[in-house]
């Protein structure tokens, strides 16, 4: 029999690894730090869809700054450049020029996705770009840019829940589960 702490999504089994209380504590610590450090800035939070929606929602409810929030998505398509797949940032409607953009990510793994987002964002001339990620896999990270806010560091294992998916499923889980 499968216990409650173990779940199956599609063909794979997962075990609970980060319970709700630990998630809530980590999000609260991030919000407290931001409320202190960003008080003098003109901030726009920028959630990266789909994965960050749950983290962004929980965090934003604890933010006490006078600030804005927007969401963008990274769309992959096959372009004509020699590199093959082009990833473009879609959904930037707000004017971010001169503002402090705080990117909200669900997870930074190798760091490649975010590096691409950062380089595209620079073209919109924000005064600065800061990075907040709920989860971080230090063993997988291959880049050198600074991450300003990290919720929880995790081992280099595949996880689902709290917005993160396995083939589109599992985003609704309120805890985080690790592939067995
Ligand atoms: P990166 O470009 O390697 O940093 O990967 C970042 C993206 O890969 C994230 O935004 C997630 O969508 C996805 N990702 C990385 N690790 C996991 C995981 O353990 N579970 C689910 N999605 C993941
Ligand atoms: Mg993501």
XYZ file of C-alpha atoms and ligand atoms in Angstrom:
204
model
C 0.000 0.000 0.000
C 1.118 3.535 -0.727
C 1.195 5.833 2.297
C -0.052 9.444 2.264
C 3.478 10.783 2.116
C 4.018 8.958 -1.171
C 2.225 9.833 -4.409
C 2.171 8.720 -8.027
C 2.121 11.151 -10.949
C 1.844 9.603 -14.406
C 4.446 6.812 -14.361
C 6.583 8.041 -11.461
C 6.512 7.843 -7.670
C 7.370 10.742 -5.407
C 7.928 11.132 -1.671
C 7.153 14.263 0.356
C 10.322 16.240 1.022
C 9.302 19.778 2.020
C 6.121 20.134 4.108
C 3.808 23.163 4.074
C 5.146 24.654 7.311
C 8.718 24.719 5.989
C 7.539 26.335 2.743
C 5.636 28.982 4.688
C 8.667 29.737 6.910
C 10.975 30.133 3.926
C 8.555 32.421 2.041
C 8.044 34.542 5.166
C 11.814 34.981 5.636
C 12.196 36.087 2.007
C 9.349 38.608 2.339
C 10.738 40.024 5.611
C 14.151 40.534 3.994
C 12.617 42.200 0.933
C 10.417 44.480 3.063
C 13.566 45.736 4.793
C 16.013 45.890 1.899
C 13.754 47.215 -0.877
C 11.902 49.904 1.091
C 13.469 52.842 -0.751
C 13.150 51.378 -4.249
C 10.561 51.614 -7.024
C 9.940 47.850 -7.277
C 8.130 45.757 -9.837
C 8.034 42.033 -9.104
C 8.119 39.855 -12.218
C 6.897 36.266 -11.866
C 8.086 33.785 -14.472
C 5.179 31.590 -15.573
C 4.066 28.897 -15.203
C 6.030 27.568 -12.256
C 6.254 30.679 -10.062
C 2.547 31.440 -9.697
C 2.108 29.792 -6.280
C 5.302 31.168 -4.751
C 4.576 34.640 -6.199
C 1.080 34.634 -4.723
C 2.184 33.547 -1.235
C 5.135 35.958 -1.208
C 3.198 38.946 -2.530
C 0.609 38.696 0.259
C 3.459 39.280 2.744
C 5.049 42.217 0.882
C 4.417 45.583 2.509
C 6.109 47.815 -0.076
C 4.328 50.197 -2.440
C 5.041 48.124 -5.519
C 3.730 46.440 -8.652
C 3.672 42.862 -9.924
C 3.556 41.434 -13.436
C 4.002 38.009 -15.004
C 5.917 36.940 -18.096
C 6.414 33.699 -19.899
C 9.351 32.247 -21.804
C 8.190 30.890 -25.155
C 10.413 28.447 -27.051
C 10.195 28.243 -30.808
C 12.491 27.214 -33.629
C 13.987 30.363 -35.067
C 16.116 30.923 -38.102
C 19.314 31.576 -36.153
C 22.086 29.018 -36.174
C 21.484 28.252 -32.508
C 18.183 26.583 -33.382
C 15.700 27.089 -30.570
C 15.003 30.751 -29.750
C 13.515 31.629 -26.366
C 11.611 34.867 -26.297
C 10.152 36.671 -23.331
C 6.449 37.366 -23.819
C 3.950 39.440 -21.886
C 5.994 42.502 -20.917
C 3.291 45.178 -21.063
C 4.408 47.292 -18.124
C 6.962 50.048 -18.473
C 9.896 48.784 -16.424
C 12.326 51.502 -17.484
C 14.103 52.957 -14.443
C 12.518 50.484 -12.019
C 13.988 47.774 -9.806
C 12.802 44.508 -11.313
C 12.719 41.610 -8.849
C 12.407 38.377 -10.813
C 10.397 35.665 -9.051
C 11.362 32.125 -10.055
C 10.128 28.813 -8.727
C 13.503 27.113 -9.106
C 16.981 27.743 -10.462
C 18.601 24.546 -11.652
C 21.461 25.020 -14.158
C 20.632 28.726 -14.339
C 20.357 28.790 -18.119
C 16.698 29.827 -18.331
C 17.208 32.805 -16.080
C 20.395 33.950 -17.795
C 18.408 34.210 -21.023
C 15.600 36.135 -19.292
C 18.078 38.572 -17.711
C 19.758 39.355 -21.017
C 16.397 40.078 -22.677
C 15.201 42.206 -19.744
C 18.244 44.489 -19.983
C 16.853 45.770 -23.281
C 13.912 47.326 -21.416
C 16.333 49.485 -19.365
C 15.329 48.759 -15.759
C 17.544 50.539 -13.197
C 18.516 47.161 -11.763
C 17.531 43.496 -11.950
C 17.357 41.434 -8.765
C 16.667 37.712 -8.550
C 14.513 35.815 -6.063
C 14.118 32.071 -6.396
C 12.141 29.899 -4.039
C 14.260 26.807 -4.697
C 17.902 26.541 -5.691
C 19.982 23.506 -6.677
C 23.567 24.623 -5.903
C 25.114 21.415 -7.299
C 23.444 21.973 -10.682
C 24.091 25.743 -11.015
C 26.541 26.463 -13.850
C 26.404 30.263 -14.029
C 28.077 33.052 -12.092
C 25.367 35.699 -11.670
C 24.333 36.717 -8.181
C 21.048 35.407 -6.737
C 19.717 37.988 -4.281
C 17.057 35.928 -2.478
C 16.952 32.138 -2.052
C 14.154 30.351 -0.195
C 15.467 26.796 0.188
C 18.558 25.058 -1.197
C 17.813 21.509 -2.341
C 19.851 18.539 -3.629
C 20.093 17.868 -7.353
C 16.948 15.696 -7.490
C 13.772 16.080 -9.558
C 10.886 17.565 -7.596
C 7.209 18.464 -8.091
C 4.561 20.462 -6.257
C 4.025 24.061 -5.139
C 3.828 25.180 -8.761
C 6.453 22.812 -10.168
C 5.382 20.103 -12.563
C 6.169 16.724 -14.034
C 4.914 16.879 -17.634
C 2.329 19.469 -16.621
C 1.012 17.570 -13.577
C 1.585 18.062 -9.873
C 1.568 21.885 -9.749
C -1.425 21.899 -7.401
C 0.312 19.992 -4.592
C 0.747 22.286 -1.551
C 3.943 20.477 -0.481
C 7.081 19.590 -2.436
C 7.731 15.974 -3.430
C 10.968 14.338 -4.601
C 11.231 11.619 -7.245
C 11.955 8.263 -5.626
P 17.442 25.856 -15.532
O 17.419 26.629 -16.830
O 18.271 24.617 -15.615
O 17.835 26.714 -14.347
O 15.995 25.286 -15.304
C 14.982 26.067 -14.858
C 13.628 25.492 -15.187
O 13.619 24.059 -15.300
C 12.674 25.833 -14.081
O 12.058 27.087 -14.296
C 11.717 24.674 -14.079
O 10.656 24.943 -14.970
C 12.520 23.516 -14.597
N 13.019 22.637 -13.513
C 14.282 22.548 -13.038
N 14.384 21.629 -12.068
C 13.131 21.121 -11.915
C 12.581 20.090 -11.032
O 13.257 19.476 -10.188
N 11.251 19.841 -11.173
C 10.452 20.499 -12.066
N 10.928 21.455 -12.903
C 12.256 21.748 -12.831
Mg 10.120 27.955 -14.205
